[in-house]
Short mmCIF file of C-alpha atoms in Angstrom, two decimals:
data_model
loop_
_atom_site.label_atom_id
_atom_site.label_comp_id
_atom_site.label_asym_id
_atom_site.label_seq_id
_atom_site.Cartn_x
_atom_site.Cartn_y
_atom_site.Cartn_z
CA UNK A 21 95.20 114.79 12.76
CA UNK A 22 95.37 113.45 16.23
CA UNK A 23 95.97 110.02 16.81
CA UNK A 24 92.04 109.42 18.33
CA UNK A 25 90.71 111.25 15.01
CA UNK A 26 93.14 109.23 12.69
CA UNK A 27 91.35 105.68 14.59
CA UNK A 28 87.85 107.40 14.04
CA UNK A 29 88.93 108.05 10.27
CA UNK A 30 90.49 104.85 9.91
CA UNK A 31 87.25 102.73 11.05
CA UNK A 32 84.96 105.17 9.13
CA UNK A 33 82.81 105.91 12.39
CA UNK A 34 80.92 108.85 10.91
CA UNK A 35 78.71 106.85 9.13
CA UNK A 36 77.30 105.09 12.54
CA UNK A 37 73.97 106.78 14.70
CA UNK A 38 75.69 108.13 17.58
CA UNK A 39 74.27 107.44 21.22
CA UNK A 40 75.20 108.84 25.12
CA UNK A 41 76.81 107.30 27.36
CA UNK A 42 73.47 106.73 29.72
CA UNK A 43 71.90 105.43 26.63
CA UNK A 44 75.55 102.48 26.44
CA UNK A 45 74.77 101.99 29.85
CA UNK A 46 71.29 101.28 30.19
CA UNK A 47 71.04 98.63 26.98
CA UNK A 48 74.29 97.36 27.11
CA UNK A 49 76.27 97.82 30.66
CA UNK A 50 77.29 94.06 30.81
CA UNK A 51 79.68 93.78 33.96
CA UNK A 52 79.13 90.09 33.66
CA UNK A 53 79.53 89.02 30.23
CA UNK A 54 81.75 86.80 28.05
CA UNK A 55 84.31 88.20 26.54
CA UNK A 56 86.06 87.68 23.06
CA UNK A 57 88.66 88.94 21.15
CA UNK A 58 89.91 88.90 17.43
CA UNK A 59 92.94 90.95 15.54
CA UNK A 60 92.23 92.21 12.14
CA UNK A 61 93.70 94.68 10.24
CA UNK A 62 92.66 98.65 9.37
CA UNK A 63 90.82 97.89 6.22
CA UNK A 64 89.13 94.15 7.27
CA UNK A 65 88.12 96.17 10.87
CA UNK A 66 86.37 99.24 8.69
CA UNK A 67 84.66 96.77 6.55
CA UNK A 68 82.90 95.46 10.03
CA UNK A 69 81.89 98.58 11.30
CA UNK A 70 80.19 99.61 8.26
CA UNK A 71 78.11 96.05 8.10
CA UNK A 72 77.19 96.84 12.33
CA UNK A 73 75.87 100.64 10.91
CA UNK A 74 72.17 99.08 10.76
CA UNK A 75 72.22 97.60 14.15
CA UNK A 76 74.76 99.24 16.22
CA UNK A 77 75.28 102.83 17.58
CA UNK A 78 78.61 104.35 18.52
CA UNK A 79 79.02 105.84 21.67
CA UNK A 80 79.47 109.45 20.86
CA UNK A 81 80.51 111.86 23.74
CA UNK A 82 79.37 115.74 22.60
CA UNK A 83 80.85 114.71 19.24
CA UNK A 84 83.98 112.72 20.29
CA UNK A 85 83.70 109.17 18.59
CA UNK A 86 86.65 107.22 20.44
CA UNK A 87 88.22 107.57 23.81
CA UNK A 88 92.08 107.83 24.93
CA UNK A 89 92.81 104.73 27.69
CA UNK A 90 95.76 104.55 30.40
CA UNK A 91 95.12 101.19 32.30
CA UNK A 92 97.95 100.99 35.28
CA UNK A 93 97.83 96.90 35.77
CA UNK A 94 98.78 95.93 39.71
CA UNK A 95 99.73 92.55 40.85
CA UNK A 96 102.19 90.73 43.16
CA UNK A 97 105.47 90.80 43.35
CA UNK A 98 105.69 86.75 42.55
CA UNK A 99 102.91 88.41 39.35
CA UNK A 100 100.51 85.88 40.81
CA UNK A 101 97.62 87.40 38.68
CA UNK A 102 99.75 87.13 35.80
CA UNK A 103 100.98 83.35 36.09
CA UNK A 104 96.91 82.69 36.64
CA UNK A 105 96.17 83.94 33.77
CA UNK A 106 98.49 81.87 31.85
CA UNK A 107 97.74 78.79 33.27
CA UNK A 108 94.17 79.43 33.08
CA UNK A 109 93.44 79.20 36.48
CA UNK A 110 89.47 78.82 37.26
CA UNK A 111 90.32 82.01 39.97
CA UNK A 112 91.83 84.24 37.22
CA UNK A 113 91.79 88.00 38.70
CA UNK A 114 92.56 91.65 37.32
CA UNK A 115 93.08 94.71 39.32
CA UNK A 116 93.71 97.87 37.38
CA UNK A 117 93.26 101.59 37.61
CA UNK A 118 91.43 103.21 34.58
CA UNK A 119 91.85 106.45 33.27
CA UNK A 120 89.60 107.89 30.39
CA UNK A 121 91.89 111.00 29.32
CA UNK A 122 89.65 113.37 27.55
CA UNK A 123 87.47 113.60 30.58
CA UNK A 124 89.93 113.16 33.31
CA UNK A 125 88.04 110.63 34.80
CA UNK A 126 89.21 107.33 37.08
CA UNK A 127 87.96 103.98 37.98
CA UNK A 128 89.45 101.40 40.18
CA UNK A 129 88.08 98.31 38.90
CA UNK A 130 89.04 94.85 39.22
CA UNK A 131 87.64 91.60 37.40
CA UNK A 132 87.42 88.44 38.64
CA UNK A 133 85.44 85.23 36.60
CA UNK A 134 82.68 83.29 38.07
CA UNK A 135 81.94 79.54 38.03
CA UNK A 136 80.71 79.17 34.61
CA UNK A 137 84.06 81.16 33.13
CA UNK A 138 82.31 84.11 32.25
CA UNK A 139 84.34 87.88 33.43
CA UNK A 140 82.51 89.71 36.26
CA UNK A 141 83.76 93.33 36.50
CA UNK A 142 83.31 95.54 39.64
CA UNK A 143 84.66 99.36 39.65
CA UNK A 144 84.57 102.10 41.39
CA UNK A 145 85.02 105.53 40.63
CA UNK A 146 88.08 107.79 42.22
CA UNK A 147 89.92 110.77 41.43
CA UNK A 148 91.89 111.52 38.61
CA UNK A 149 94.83 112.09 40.65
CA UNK A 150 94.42 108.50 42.34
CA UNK A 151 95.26 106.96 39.16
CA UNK A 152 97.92 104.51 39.26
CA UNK A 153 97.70 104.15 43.03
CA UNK A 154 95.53 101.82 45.84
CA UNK A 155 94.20 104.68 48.83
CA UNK A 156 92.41 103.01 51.39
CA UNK A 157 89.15 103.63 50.17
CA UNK A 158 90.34 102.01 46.88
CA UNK A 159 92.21 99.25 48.49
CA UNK A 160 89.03 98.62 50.76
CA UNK A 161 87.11 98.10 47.37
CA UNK A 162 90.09 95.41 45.94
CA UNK A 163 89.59 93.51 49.49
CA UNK A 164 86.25 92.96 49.04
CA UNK A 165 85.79 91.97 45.27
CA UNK A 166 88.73 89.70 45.74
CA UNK A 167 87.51 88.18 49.05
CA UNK A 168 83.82 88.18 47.46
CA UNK A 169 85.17 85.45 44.50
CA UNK A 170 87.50 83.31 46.78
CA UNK A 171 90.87 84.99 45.68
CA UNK A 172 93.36 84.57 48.03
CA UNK A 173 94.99 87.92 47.18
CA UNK A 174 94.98 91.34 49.14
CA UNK A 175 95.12 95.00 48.49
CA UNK A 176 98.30 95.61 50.33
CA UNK A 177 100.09 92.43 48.40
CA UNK A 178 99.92 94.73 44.90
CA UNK A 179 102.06 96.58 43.14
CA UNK A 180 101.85 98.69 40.04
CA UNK A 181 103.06 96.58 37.20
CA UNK A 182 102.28 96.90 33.30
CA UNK A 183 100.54 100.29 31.85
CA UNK A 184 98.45 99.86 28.65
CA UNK A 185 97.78 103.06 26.59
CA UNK A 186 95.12 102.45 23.52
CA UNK A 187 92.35 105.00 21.45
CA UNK A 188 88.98 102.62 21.97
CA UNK A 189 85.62 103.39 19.78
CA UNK A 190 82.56 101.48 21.72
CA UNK A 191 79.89 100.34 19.68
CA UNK A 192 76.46 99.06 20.97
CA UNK A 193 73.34 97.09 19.81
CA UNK A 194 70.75 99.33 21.85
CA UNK A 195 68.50 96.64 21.32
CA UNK A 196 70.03 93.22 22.26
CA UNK A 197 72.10 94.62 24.78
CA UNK A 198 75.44 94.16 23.80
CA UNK A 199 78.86 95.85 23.04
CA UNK A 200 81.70 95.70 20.40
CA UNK A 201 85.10 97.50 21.45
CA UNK A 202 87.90 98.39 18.92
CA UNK A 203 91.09 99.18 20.06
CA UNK A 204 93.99 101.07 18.04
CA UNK A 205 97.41 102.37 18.37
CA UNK A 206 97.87 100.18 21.74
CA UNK A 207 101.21 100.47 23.95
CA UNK A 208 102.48 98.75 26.50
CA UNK A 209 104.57 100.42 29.13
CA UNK A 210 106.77 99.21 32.26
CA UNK A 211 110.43 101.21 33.59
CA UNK A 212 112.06 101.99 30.61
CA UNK A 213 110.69 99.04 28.23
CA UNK A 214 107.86 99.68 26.10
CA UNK A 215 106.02 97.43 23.62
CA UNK A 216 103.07 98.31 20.56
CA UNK A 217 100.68 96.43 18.66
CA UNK A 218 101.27 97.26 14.79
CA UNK A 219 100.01 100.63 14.00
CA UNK A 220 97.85 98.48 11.14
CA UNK A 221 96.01 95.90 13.38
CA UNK A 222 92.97 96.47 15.50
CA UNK A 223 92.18 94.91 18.91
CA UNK A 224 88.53 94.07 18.02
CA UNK A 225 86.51 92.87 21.30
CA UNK A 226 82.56 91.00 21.39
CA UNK A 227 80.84 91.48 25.01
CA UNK A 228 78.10 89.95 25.47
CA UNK A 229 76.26 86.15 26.59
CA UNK A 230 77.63 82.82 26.69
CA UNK A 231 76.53 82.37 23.05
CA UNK A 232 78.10 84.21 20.19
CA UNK A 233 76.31 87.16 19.48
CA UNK A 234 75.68 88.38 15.34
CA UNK A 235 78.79 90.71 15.49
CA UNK A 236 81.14 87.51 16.15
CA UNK A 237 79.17 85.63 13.38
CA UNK A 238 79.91 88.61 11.23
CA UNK A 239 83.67 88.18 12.05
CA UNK A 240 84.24 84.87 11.49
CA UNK A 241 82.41 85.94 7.81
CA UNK A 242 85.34 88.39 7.16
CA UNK A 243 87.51 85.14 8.39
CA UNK A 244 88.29 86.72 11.74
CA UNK A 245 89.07 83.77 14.51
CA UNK A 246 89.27 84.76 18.60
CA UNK A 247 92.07 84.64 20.01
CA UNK A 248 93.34 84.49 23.68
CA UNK A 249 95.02 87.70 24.22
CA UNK A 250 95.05 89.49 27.39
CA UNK A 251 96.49 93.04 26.71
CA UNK A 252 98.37 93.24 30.49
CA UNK A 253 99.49 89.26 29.70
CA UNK A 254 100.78 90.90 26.25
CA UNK A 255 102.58 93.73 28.01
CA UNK A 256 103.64 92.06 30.93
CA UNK A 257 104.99 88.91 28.61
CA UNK A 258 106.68 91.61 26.38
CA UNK A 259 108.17 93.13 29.06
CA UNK A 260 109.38 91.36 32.02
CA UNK A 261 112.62 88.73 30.64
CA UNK A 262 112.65 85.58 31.90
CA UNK A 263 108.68 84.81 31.71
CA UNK A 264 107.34 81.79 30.92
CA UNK A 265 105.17 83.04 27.70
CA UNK A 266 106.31 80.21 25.31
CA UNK A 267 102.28 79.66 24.30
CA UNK A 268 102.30 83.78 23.81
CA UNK A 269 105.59 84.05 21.25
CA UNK A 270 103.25 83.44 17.53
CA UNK A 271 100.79 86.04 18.67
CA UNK A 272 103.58 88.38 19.87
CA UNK A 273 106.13 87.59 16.63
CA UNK A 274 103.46 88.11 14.16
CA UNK A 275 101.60 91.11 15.72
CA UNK A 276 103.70 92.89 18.41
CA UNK A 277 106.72 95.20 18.59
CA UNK A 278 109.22 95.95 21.79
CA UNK A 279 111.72 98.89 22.36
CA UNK A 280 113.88 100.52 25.19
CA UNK A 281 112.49 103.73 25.40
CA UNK A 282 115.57 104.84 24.85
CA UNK A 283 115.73 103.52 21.51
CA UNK A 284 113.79 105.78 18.43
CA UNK A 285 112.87 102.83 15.76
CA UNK A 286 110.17 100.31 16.80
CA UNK A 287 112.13 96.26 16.11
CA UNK A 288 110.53 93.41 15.73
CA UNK A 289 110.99 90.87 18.86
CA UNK A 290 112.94 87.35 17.39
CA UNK A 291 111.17 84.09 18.02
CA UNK A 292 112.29 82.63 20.95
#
């Protein structure tokens, strides 16, 4: 069993209605949307998906429930993106490259957050082969999101940084027009330093409006609570000594595991 079909097992996503990709994208699209996350383990994260199977739909692609991600992170040299992020800057700013494995498809996208704190997301697609790099056409698009929300950051200022690997499984209520992401056997990956969530914990994800939609009323009934977690703060926290991530260290003792590559057992990071 592969490690995509051992998530798909795992969650039980057979017993959801499948839907296309143009049918996720018409109902439930959401590049501006609010955003929120919650960890919960294999069995608690099953338990949701089978209470969504009456109003949600899994995106299905020609029988292929979840998706393999590489997301190549790219920021400044100083990290500027990263430090905003931590200090929850009202300017907070992602630029990443995207590829969806299976298909060998690549997006440049880059997410910025507008005045009310909700995430805007713009992308474009590239080549395959331009993932993990800026072109010029790609660097033009950067330029202009950034420029477009007041970011004082350019194209030519970035670097590639972190690079998160996860399976995801997209769910979507067709009807309300929003989205629920879960997100298993996630890795973080920078030189020779790499970092995982535990193998029994799911990144579960709401995206939708300001208000909490039913599926985060649903968690916090299976006593799920958000939390802040930014999977390239994670990584980038995880791997880079020296960073200020004091505010990160309970999410990343209780849930997160670091290694030299060079190392073949997985061990626990110490509290700082």
């Amino acid at each position: 069993m592969t490690v995509a079909s051992s998530l798909a097992a795992g969650l039980g996503l057979s017993a959801l209605r499948g839907a296309t990709l143009t049918e996720v994208d018409a109902a439930a699209a959401l590049q501006h949307r609010t955003d929120r996350k919650y960890l919960l383990p294999l069995d608690r994260a099953r338990a949701f998906v089978a209470r969504l199977a009456d109003t949600h739909h899994v995106l299905d692609l020609g029988g292929r429930r979840t998706t393999s991600y590489r997301s190549t992170y790219f920021d400044t040299e100083q990290l500027t993106a990263w430090h905003a992020h931590v200090q929850g800057r009202r300017r907070r700013w992602k630029v990443r490259t995207r590829l969806y494995a299976e298909d060998g498809l690549c997006r440049v996208e880059v997410k910025t957050k507008d005045g009310r704190g909700a995430t805007v997301k713009h992308a474009l697609k590239v080549p395959a082969a331009a993932y993990a790099e800026l072109d010029s056409q790609a660097a033009a698009f950067v330029d202009e999101v950034l420029h477009g929300a007041g970011v004082p950051a350019t194209a030519k200022e970035l670097v590639p940084s972190t690079e998160v690997r996860y399976v995801r499984a997209a769910l979507a209520d067709l009807d309300h027009g929003t989205r629920v992401t879960l997100d298993g056997h996630l890795t973080c990956h920078e030189g020779d330093r790499a970092a995982a969530l535990d193998s029994g914990q799911v990144l579960v994800e709401t995206k939708g409006g300001a208000r909490p939609a039913p599926a985060d009323r649903l968690l916090l009934s299976l006593d799920a609570r958000p939390v802040s977690l930014s999977k390239y703060v994670i990584g980038q926290a995880l791997l880079t000594p020296g960073l200020p991530d004091n505010d990160l260290r309970r999410l990343i003792r209780t849930h997160f595991t670091a290694q030299a590559r060079t190392q073949p057992v997985l061990e626990r990071i110490s509290a700082a």
